[in-house]
Amino acid sequence: MTPPLPPADAPEPAPGAGVHDTAFLISAFRAMDEALSGDPLARHWVTPGALEWAGRYAEAVSTADPFLHCIRNRFFLERMRAFFTERPDGVLVNVGAGFSHYPFLLDASHRSVEIDLPVIVAHKSARLGEWQADGTFPPRDLHWLAGDITAPGDLRRMETALADWIGDAPTFFLLEGVVFFLSEEAVADLFAFFARLQRPGDQVGVVSYIPSLAEAPVYGRLVDFFAAHGLP
């Protein structure tokens, strides 16, 4: 299935700009089957460059992989809805949010904060501001933290800000599509960060590969594809 054509004013990713290029790529995947992903908003980030990269990815890695990303999005969306149904006073903390849209797919009563690299936060917050102003996206209580989650100083600063922002609210932390790009030490630091900010009954959503998949041919193709595009 071909993703919808991008809006005429859709921003193009800078060629070879690094990890944040994947935000455009994953949006293209989610837009391929909106009924499956549960995200009718992903199309707004689909650019000609993202479409081309998504096609190369599917050809080089797996034609099924785009739809696995749709399923992943749908899985976490349903888990969040279940959590917030049970804990209506809860908040969402999306770490490495990219161009996902969970706050806009959930009830408007929930507070959310998105954490990502400064280039992503600046670009996404500016575009969402424009789209909310013209009615493309609904209003939401959405906050931002810009920084590098692998930098200890940035992580300490984020922890201080989040502790105050969260207060006594139940939390759903999401770490989606990020672990693949991190070292084991950085992942351990993040889970310690989560543990200090969460309480019993809170939830963490995270996705990664089990070690045995490292021997699968498709995993090798995935690693080779990202290495060829300058990603770790």
PDB file of C-alpha atoms in Angstrom:
ATOM      1  CA  MET A   1       0.000   0.000   0.000  1.00  0.00           C
ATOM      2  CA  THR A   2       1.360   3.427  -0.940  1.00  0.00           C
ATOM      3  CA  PRO A   3       1.380   6.202   1.667  1.00  0.00           C
ATOM      4  CA  PRO A   4      -0.775   9.251   0.917  1.00  0.00           C
ATOM      5  CA  LEU A   5       0.867  12.109  -0.935  1.00  0.00           C
ATOM      6  CA  PRO A   6       2.468  14.643   1.381  1.00  0.00           C
ATOM      7  CA  PRO A   7       1.029  18.110   1.871  1.00  0.00           C
ATOM      8  CA  ALA A   8       2.553  20.661  -0.468  1.00  0.00           C
ATOM      9  CA  ASP A   9       4.219  22.451   2.434  1.00  0.00           C
ATOM     10  CA  ALA A  10       5.539  19.334   4.175  1.00  0.00           C
ATOM     11  CA  PRO A  11       9.102  19.967   5.407  1.00  0.00           C
ATOM     12  CA  GLU A  12      11.842  17.897   3.809  1.00  0.00           C
ATOM     13  CA  PRO A  13      14.384  16.207   6.075  1.00  0.00           C
ATOM     14  CA  ALA A  14      17.916  17.408   5.597  1.00  0.00           C
ATOM     15  CA  PRO A  15      19.848  14.698   3.694  1.00  0.00           C
ATOM     16  CA  GLY A  16      21.996  12.645   6.039  1.00  0.00           C
ATOM     17  CA  ALA A  17      20.946  14.702   9.017  1.00  0.00           C
ATOM     18  CA  GLY A  18      21.234  11.733  11.376  1.00  0.00           C
ATOM     19  CA  VAL A  19      18.955   9.972  13.830  1.00  0.00           C
ATOM     20  CA  HIS A  20      16.122  12.465  13.438  1.00  0.00           C
ATOM     21  CA  ASP A  21      15.725  11.411   9.776  1.00  0.00           C
ATOM     22  CA  THR A  22      14.162   8.234  11.163  1.00  0.00           C
ATOM     23  CA  ALA A  23      11.271  10.328  12.500  1.00  0.00           C
ATOM     24  CA  PHE A  24      10.223  11.037   8.907  1.00  0.00           C
ATOM     25  CA  LEU A  25      10.761   7.415   7.926  1.00  0.00           C
ATOM     26  CA  ILE A  26       8.590   6.007  10.735  1.00  0.00           C
ATOM     27  CA  SER A  27       5.864   8.544   9.934  1.00  0.00           C
ATOM     28  CA  ALA A  28       5.822   7.259   6.358  1.00  0.00           C
ATOM     29  CA  PHE A  29       5.444   3.705   7.667  1.00  0.00           C
ATOM     30  CA  ARG A  30       2.578   4.675  10.007  1.00  0.00           C
ATOM     31  CA  ALA A  31       0.806   6.436   7.157  1.00  0.00           C
ATOM     32  CA  MET A  32       0.943   3.340   4.945  1.00  0.00           C
ATOM     33  CA  ASP A  33      -1.971   1.780   6.830  1.00  0.00           C
ATOM     34  CA  GLU A  34      -3.763   4.264   9.061  1.00  0.00           C
ATOM     35  CA  ALA A  35      -6.383   1.718  10.084  1.00  0.00           C
ATOM     36  CA  LEU A  36      -3.636  -0.576  11.354  1.00  0.00           C
ATOM     37  CA  SER A  37      -1.454   2.073  13.011  1.00  0.00           C
ATOM     38  CA  GLY A  38      -4.392   3.983  14.458  1.00  0.00           C
ATOM     39  CA  ASP A  39      -2.628   7.214  13.465  1.00  0.00           C
ATOM     40  CA  PRO A  40      -4.453   9.334  10.869  1.00  0.00           C
ATOM     41  CA  LEU A  41      -2.072  12.218  11.543  1.00  0.00           C
ATOM     42  CA  ALA A  42       1.197  10.611  10.415  1.00  0.00           C
ATOM     43  CA  ARG A  43       0.500  11.675   6.817  1.00  0.00           C
ATOM     44  CA  HIS A  44       1.337  15.268   7.719  1.00  0.00           C
ATOM     45  CA  TRP A  45       5.018  14.370   8.106  1.00  0.00           C
ATOM     46  CA  VAL A  46       5.248  12.314   4.907  1.00  0.00           C
ATOM     47  CA  THR A  47       7.584  14.042   2.467  1.00  0.00           C
ATOM     48  CA  PRO A  48       8.824  12.990  -0.962  1.00  0.00           C
ATOM     49  CA  GLY A  49      12.200  12.253   0.606  1.00  0.00           C
ATOM     50  CA  ALA A  50      10.627  10.124   3.328  1.00  0.00           C
ATOM     51  CA  LEU A  51       8.629   8.190   0.732  1.00  0.00           C
ATOM     52  CA  GLU A  52      11.780   7.480  -1.250  1.00  0.00           C
ATOM     53  CA  TRP A  53      13.660   6.381   1.849  1.00  0.00           C
ATOM     54  CA  ALA A  54      10.753   4.178   2.983  1.00  0.00           C
ATOM     55  CA  GLY A  55      10.770   2.454  -0.400  1.00  0.00           C
ATOM     56  CA  ARG A  56      14.512   1.840  -0.234  1.00  0.00           C
ATOM     57  CA  TYR A  57      14.174   0.558   3.328  1.00  0.00           C
ATOM     58  CA  ALA A  58      11.398  -1.910   2.435  1.00  0.00           C
ATOM     59  CA  GLU A  59      13.388  -3.170  -0.532  1.00  0.00           C
ATOM     60  CA  ALA A  60      16.650  -3.501   1.389  1.00  0.00           C
ATOM     61  CA  VAL A  61      15.358  -4.789   4.739  1.00  0.00           C
ATOM     62  CA  SER A  62      11.820  -6.238   4.565  1.00  0.00           C
ATOM     63  CA  THR A  63       8.549  -5.366   2.862  1.00  0.00           C
ATOM     64  CA  ALA A  64       6.757  -6.446   6.062  1.00  0.00           C
ATOM     65  CA  ASP A  65       8.659  -4.082   8.333  1.00  0.00           C
ATOM     66  CA  PRO A  66       6.584  -0.946   7.618  1.00  0.00           C
ATOM     67  CA  PHE A  67       3.466  -2.767   8.784  1.00  0.00           C
ATOM     68  CA  LEU A  68       5.251  -4.021  11.902  1.00  0.00           C
ATOM     69  CA  HIS A  69       5.791  -0.363  12.776  1.00  0.00           C
ATOM     70  CA  CYS A  70       2.064   0.237  12.298  1.00  0.00           C
ATOM     71  CA  ILE A  71       1.305  -2.624  14.677  1.00  0.00           C
ATOM     72  CA  ARG A  72       3.816  -1.283  17.190  1.00  0.00           C
ATOM     73  CA  ASN A  73       2.141   2.118  17.147  1.00  0.00           C
ATOM     74  CA  ARG A  74      -1.293   0.541  17.575  1.00  0.00           C
ATOM     75  CA  PHE A  75      -0.086  -1.670  20.439  1.00  0.00           C
ATOM     76  CA  PHE A  76       1.299   1.234  22.458  1.00  0.00           C
ATOM     77  CA  LEU A  77      -1.736   3.397  21.695  1.00  0.00           C
ATOM     78  CA  GLU A  78      -4.061   0.709  23.042  1.00  0.00           C
ATOM     79  CA  ARG A  79      -1.896   0.176  26.128  1.00  0.00           C
ATOM     80  CA  MET A  80      -1.976   3.924  26.834  1.00  0.00           C
ATOM     81  CA  ARG A  81      -5.740   4.082  26.428  1.00  0.00           C
ATOM     82  CA  ALA A  82      -6.144   1.211  28.879  1.00  0.00           C
ATOM     83  CA  PHE A  83      -3.771   2.875  31.361  1.00  0.00           C
ATOM     84  CA  PHE A  84      -5.500   6.256  31.205  1.00  0.00           C
ATOM     85  CA  THR A  85      -8.931   4.661  31.471  1.00  0.00           C
ATOM     86  CA  GLU A  86      -7.802   3.146  34.760  1.00  0.00           C
ATOM     87  CA  ARG A  87      -5.729   6.170  35.815  1.00  0.00           C
ATOM     88  CA  PRO A  88      -7.512   9.237  34.355  1.00  0.00           C
ATOM     89  CA  ASP A  89      -5.210  11.579  36.263  1.00  0.00           C
ATOM     90  CA  GLY A  90      -2.129  10.027  34.634  1.00  0.00           C
ATOM     91  CA  VAL A  91       0.456  11.758  32.450  1.00  0.00           C
ATOM     92  CA  LEU A  92       2.407  10.608  29.388  1.00  0.00           C
ATOM     93  CA  VAL A  93       6.191  10.996  29.145  1.00  0.00           C
ATOM     94  CA  ASN A  94       7.369  10.104  25.628  1.00  0.00           C
ATOM     95  CA  VAL A  95      11.154   9.717  25.499  1.00  0.00           C
ATOM     96  CA  GLY A  96      12.555  10.020  21.980  1.00  0.00           C
ATOM     97  CA  ALA A  97       9.099  10.945  20.701  1.00  0.00           C
ATOM     98  CA  GLY A  98      10.051  11.692  17.099  1.00  0.00           C
ATOM     99  CA  PHE A  99       6.971  12.637  15.091  1.00  0.00           C
ATOM    100  CA  SER A 100       4.546  10.341  16.928  1.00  0.00           C
ATOM    101  CA  HIS A 101       1.122  11.755  17.833  1.00  0.00           C
ATOM    102  CA  TYR A 102      -0.031   9.933  20.953  1.00  0.00           C
ATOM    103  CA  PRO A 103      -1.254  13.062  22.810  1.00  0.00           C
ATOM    104  CA  PHE A 104      -3.568  13.810  19.872  1.00  0.00           C
ATOM    105  CA  LEU A 105      -4.857  10.233  19.715  1.00  0.00           C
ATOM    106  CA  LEU A 106      -5.698  10.179  23.422  1.00  0.00           C
ATOM    107  CA  ASP A 107      -8.360  12.054  25.336  1.00  0.00           C
ATOM    108  CA  ALA A 108      -7.670  15.780  25.557  1.00  0.00           C
ATOM    109  CA  SER A 109      -7.747  15.737  29.373  1.00  0.00           C
ATOM    110  CA  HIS A 110      -4.284  14.191  29.728  1.00  0.00           C
ATOM    111  CA  ARG A 111      -1.018  16.084  30.138  1.00  0.00           C
ATOM    112  CA  SER A 112       1.928  14.954  28.017  1.00  0.00           C
ATOM    113  CA  VAL A 113       5.593  15.800  27.694  1.00  0.00           C
ATOM    114  CA  GLU A 114       7.800  14.865  24.757  1.00  0.00           C
ATOM    115  CA  ILE A 115      11.566  14.491  25.052  1.00  0.00           C
ATOM    116  CA  ASP A 116      13.846  14.531  22.037  1.00  0.00           C
ATOM    117  CA  LEU A 117      16.915  16.112  20.490  1.00  0.00           C
ATOM    118  CA  PRO A 118      16.742  19.910  20.145  1.00  0.00           C
ATOM    119  CA  VAL A 119      16.428  19.754  16.344  1.00  0.00           C
ATOM    120  CA  ILE A 120      13.363  17.500  16.623  1.00  0.00           C
ATOM    121  CA  VAL A 121      11.715  19.503  19.410  1.00  0.00           C
ATOM    122  CA  ALA A 122      12.229  22.804  17.593  1.00  0.00           C
ATOM    123  CA  HIS A 123      10.919  21.499  14.284  1.00  0.00           C
ATOM    124  CA  LYS A 124       7.984  19.533  15.663  1.00  0.00           C
ATOM    125  CA  SER A 125       6.789  22.171  18.113  1.00  0.00           C
ATOM    126  CA  ALA A 126       6.888  24.848  15.399  1.00  0.00           C
ATOM    127  CA  ARG A 127       4.948  22.744  12.891  1.00  0.00           C
ATOM    128  CA  LEU A 128       2.389  21.622  15.470  1.00  0.00           C
ATOM    129  CA  GLY A 129       1.885  25.229  16.489  1.00  0.00           C
ATOM    130  CA  GLU A 130       1.029  26.084  12.884  1.00  0.00           C
ATOM    131  CA  TRP A 131      -1.216  23.055  12.446  1.00  0.00           C
ATOM    132  CA  GLN A 132      -3.055  23.706  15.702  1.00  0.00           C
ATOM    133  CA  ALA A 133      -3.580  27.333  14.689  1.00  0.00           C
ATOM    134  CA  ASP A 134      -5.236  26.319  11.416  1.00  0.00           C
ATOM    135  CA  GLY A 135      -7.263  23.486  12.985  1.00  0.00           C
ATOM    136  CA  THR A 136      -5.354  20.576  11.422  1.00  0.00           C
ATOM    137  CA  PHE A 137      -4.441  19.313  14.906  1.00  0.00           C
ATOM    138  CA  PRO A 138      -6.593  19.742  18.026  1.00  0.00           C
ATOM    139  CA  PRO A 139      -5.341  21.606  21.117  1.00  0.00           C
ATOM    140  CA  ARG A 140      -3.530  19.532  23.719  1.00  0.00           C
ATOM    141  CA  ASP A 141      -1.717  20.102  27.018  1.00  0.00           C
ATOM    142  CA  LEU A 142       1.658  19.185  25.508  1.00  0.00           C
ATOM    143  CA  HIS A 143       5.046  20.149  26.913  1.00  0.00           C
ATOM    144  CA  TRP A 144       8.599  19.731  25.592  1.00  0.00           C
ATOM    145  CA  LEU A 145      12.045  18.866  26.918  1.00  0.00           C
ATOM    146  CA  ALA A 146      14.956  19.173  24.504  1.00  0.00           C
ATOM    147  CA  GLY A 147      18.228  17.399  25.135  1.00  0.00           C
ATOM    148  CA  ASP A 148      20.384  14.343  24.620  1.00  0.00           C
ATOM    149  CA  ILE A 149      19.208  11.378  26.689  1.00  0.00           C
ATOM    150  CA  THR A 150      22.700   9.850  26.433  1.00  0.00           C
ATOM    151  CA  ALA A 151      24.314  12.903  28.074  1.00  0.00           C
ATOM    152  CA  PRO A 152      24.350  12.591  31.902  1.00  0.00           C
ATOM    153  CA  GLY A 153      24.026  16.339  32.405  1.00  0.00           C
ATOM    154  CA  ASP A 154      20.985  16.563  30.138  1.00  0.00           C
ATOM    155  CA  LEU A 155      19.402  13.561  31.847  1.00  0.00           C
ATOM    156  CA  ARG A 156      19.847  15.132  35.299  1.00  0.00           C
ATOM    157  CA  ARG A 157      18.308  18.382  34.069  1.00  0.00           C
ATOM    158  CA  MET A 158      15.350  16.491  32.584  1.00  0.00           C
ATOM    159  CA  GLU A 159      14.851  14.511  35.790  1.00  0.00           C
ATOM    160  CA  THR A 160      14.640  17.685  37.854  1.00  0.00           C
ATOM    161  CA  ALA A 161      12.151  19.255  35.438  1.00  0.00           C
ATOM    162  CA  LEU A 162      10.040  16.096  35.197  1.00  0.00           C
ATOM    163  CA  ALA A 163       9.870  15.498  38.939  1.00  0.00           C
ATOM    164  CA  ASP A 164       8.285  18.921  39.356  1.00  0.00           C
ATOM    165  CA  TRP A 165       6.017  18.548  36.299  1.00  0.00           C
ATOM    166  CA  ILE A 166       4.770  15.058  37.209  1.00  0.00           C
ATOM    167  CA  GLY A 167       4.043  15.843  40.827  1.00  0.00           C
ATOM    168  CA  ASP A 168       1.912  13.030  42.283  1.00  0.00           C
ATOM    169  CA  ALA A 169       0.383  11.954  38.961  1.00  0.00           C
ATOM    170  CA  PRO A 170       0.575   8.349  37.725  1.00  0.00           C
ATOM    171  CA  THR A 171       2.922   8.054  34.741  1.00  0.00           C
ATOM    172  CA  PHE A 172       3.170   6.153  31.499  1.00  0.00           C
ATOM    173  CA  PHE A 173       6.723   6.396  30.155  1.00  0.00           C
ATOM    174  CA  LEU A 174       7.276   5.434  26.519  1.00  0.00           C
ATOM    175  CA  LEU A 175      10.624   4.508  24.952  1.00  0.00           C
ATOM    176  CA  GLU A 176       9.678   3.489  21.419  1.00  0.00           C
ATOM    177  CA  GLY A 177      12.145   2.815  18.616  1.00  0.00           C
ATOM    178  CA  VAL A 178      15.032   4.250  20.619  1.00  0.00           C
ATOM    179  CA  VAL A 179      16.841   1.350  22.325  1.00  0.00           C
ATOM    180  CA  PHE A 180      18.224   0.090  18.990  1.00  0.00           C
ATOM    181  CA  PHE A 181      20.378   3.232  18.742  1.00  0.00           C
ATOM    182  CA  LEU A 182      21.654   3.263  22.341  1.00  0.00           C
ATOM    183  CA  SER A 183      24.503   1.582  24.188  1.00  0.00           C
ATOM    184  CA  GLU A 184      23.744  -0.844  27.035  1.00  0.00           C
ATOM    185  CA  GLU A 185      25.049   1.747  29.488  1.00  0.00           C
ATOM    186  CA  ALA A 186      22.714   4.435  28.129  1.00  0.00           C
ATOM    187  CA  VAL A 187      19.736   2.051  28.355  1.00  0.00           C
ATOM    188  CA  ALA A 188      20.619   1.174  31.956  1.00  0.00           C
ATOM    189  CA  ASP A 189      20.863   4.880  32.814  1.00  0.00           C
ATOM    190  CA  LEU A 190      17.431   5.497  31.281  1.00  0.00           C
ATOM    191  CA  PHE A 191      15.775   2.723  33.254  1.00  0.00           C
ATOM    192  CA  ALA A 192      17.327   4.043  36.450  1.00  0.00           C
ATOM    193  CA  PHE A 193      15.977   7.473  35.456  1.00  0.00           C
ATOM    194  CA  PHE A 194      12.502   5.968  35.000  1.00  0.00           C
ATOM    195  CA  ALA A 195      12.693   4.163  38.341  1.00  0.00           C
ATOM    196  CA  ARG A 196      13.485   7.372  40.208  1.00  0.00           C
ATOM    197  CA  LEU A 197      10.478   9.148  38.674  1.00  0.00           C
ATOM    198  CA  GLN A 198       7.881   6.376  38.808  1.00  0.00           C
ATOM    199  CA  ARG A 199       5.829   4.764  41.555  1.00  0.00           C
ATOM    200  CA  PRO A 200       4.172   1.347  41.944  1.00  0.00           C
ATOM    201  CA  GLY A 201       1.388   0.994  39.386  1.00  0.00           C
ATOM    202  CA  ASP A 202       3.040   3.276  36.826  1.00  0.00           C
ATOM    203  CA  GLN A 203       3.979   1.789  33.463  1.00  0.00           C
ATOM    204  CA  VAL A 204       6.857   1.813  30.973  1.00  0.00           C
ATOM    205  CA  GLY A 205       6.357   0.947  27.324  1.00  0.00           C
ATOM    206  CA  VAL A 206       9.537  -0.100  25.561  1.00  0.00           C
ATOM    207  CA  VAL A 207      10.443  -2.084  22.469  1.00  0.00           C
ATOM    208  CA  SER A 208      13.703  -3.773  21.556  1.00  0.00           C
ATOM    209  CA  TYR A 209      15.033  -6.890  19.866  1.00  0.00           C
ATOM    210  CA  ILE A 210      15.704 -10.110  21.744  1.00  0.00           C
ATOM    211  CA  PRO A 211      19.378 -11.190  21.507  1.00  0.00           C
ATOM    212  CA  SER A 212      18.677 -14.250  19.346  1.00  0.00           C
ATOM    213  CA  LEU A 213      17.388 -12.012  16.536  1.00  0.00           C
ATOM    214  CA  ALA A 214      20.905 -10.683  16.035  1.00  0.00           C
ATOM    215  CA  GLU A 215      21.570 -13.868  14.037  1.00  0.00           C
ATOM    216  CA  ALA A 216      18.545 -13.405  11.752  1.00  0.00           C
ATOM    217  CA  PRO A 217      19.291 -12.300   8.166  1.00  0.00           C
ATOM    218  CA  VAL A 218      16.684  -9.533   8.349  1.00  0.00           C
ATOM    219  CA  TYR A 219      18.399  -8.047  11.402  1.00  0.00           C
ATOM    220  CA  GLY A 220      21.687  -7.998   9.527  1.00  0.00           C
ATOM    221  CA  ARG A 221      20.008  -6.188   6.649  1.00  0.00           C
ATOM    222  CA  LEU A 222      18.540  -3.656   9.086  1.00  0.00           C
ATOM    223  CA  VAL A 223      21.941  -2.935  10.640  1.00  0.00           C
ATOM    224  CA  ASP A 224      23.539  -2.645   7.198  1.00  0.00           C
ATOM    225  CA  PHE A 225      20.831  -0.245   5.993  1.00  0.00           C
ATOM    226  CA  PHE A 226      21.247   2.136   8.898  1.00  0.00           C
ATOM    227  CA  ALA A 227      25.041   1.924   8.744  1.00  0.00           C
ATOM    228  CA  ALA A 228      24.874   2.859   5.065  1.00  0.00           C
ATOM    229  CA  HIS A 229      22.856   5.942   6.029  1.00  0.00           C
ATOM    230  CA  GLY A 230      25.246   7.068   8.745  1.00  0.00           C
ATOM    231  CA  LEU A 231      23.283   5.813  11.732  1.00  0.00           C
ATOM    232  CA  PRO A 232      24.826   3.750  14.586  1.00  0.00           C
TER     233      PRO A 232
END
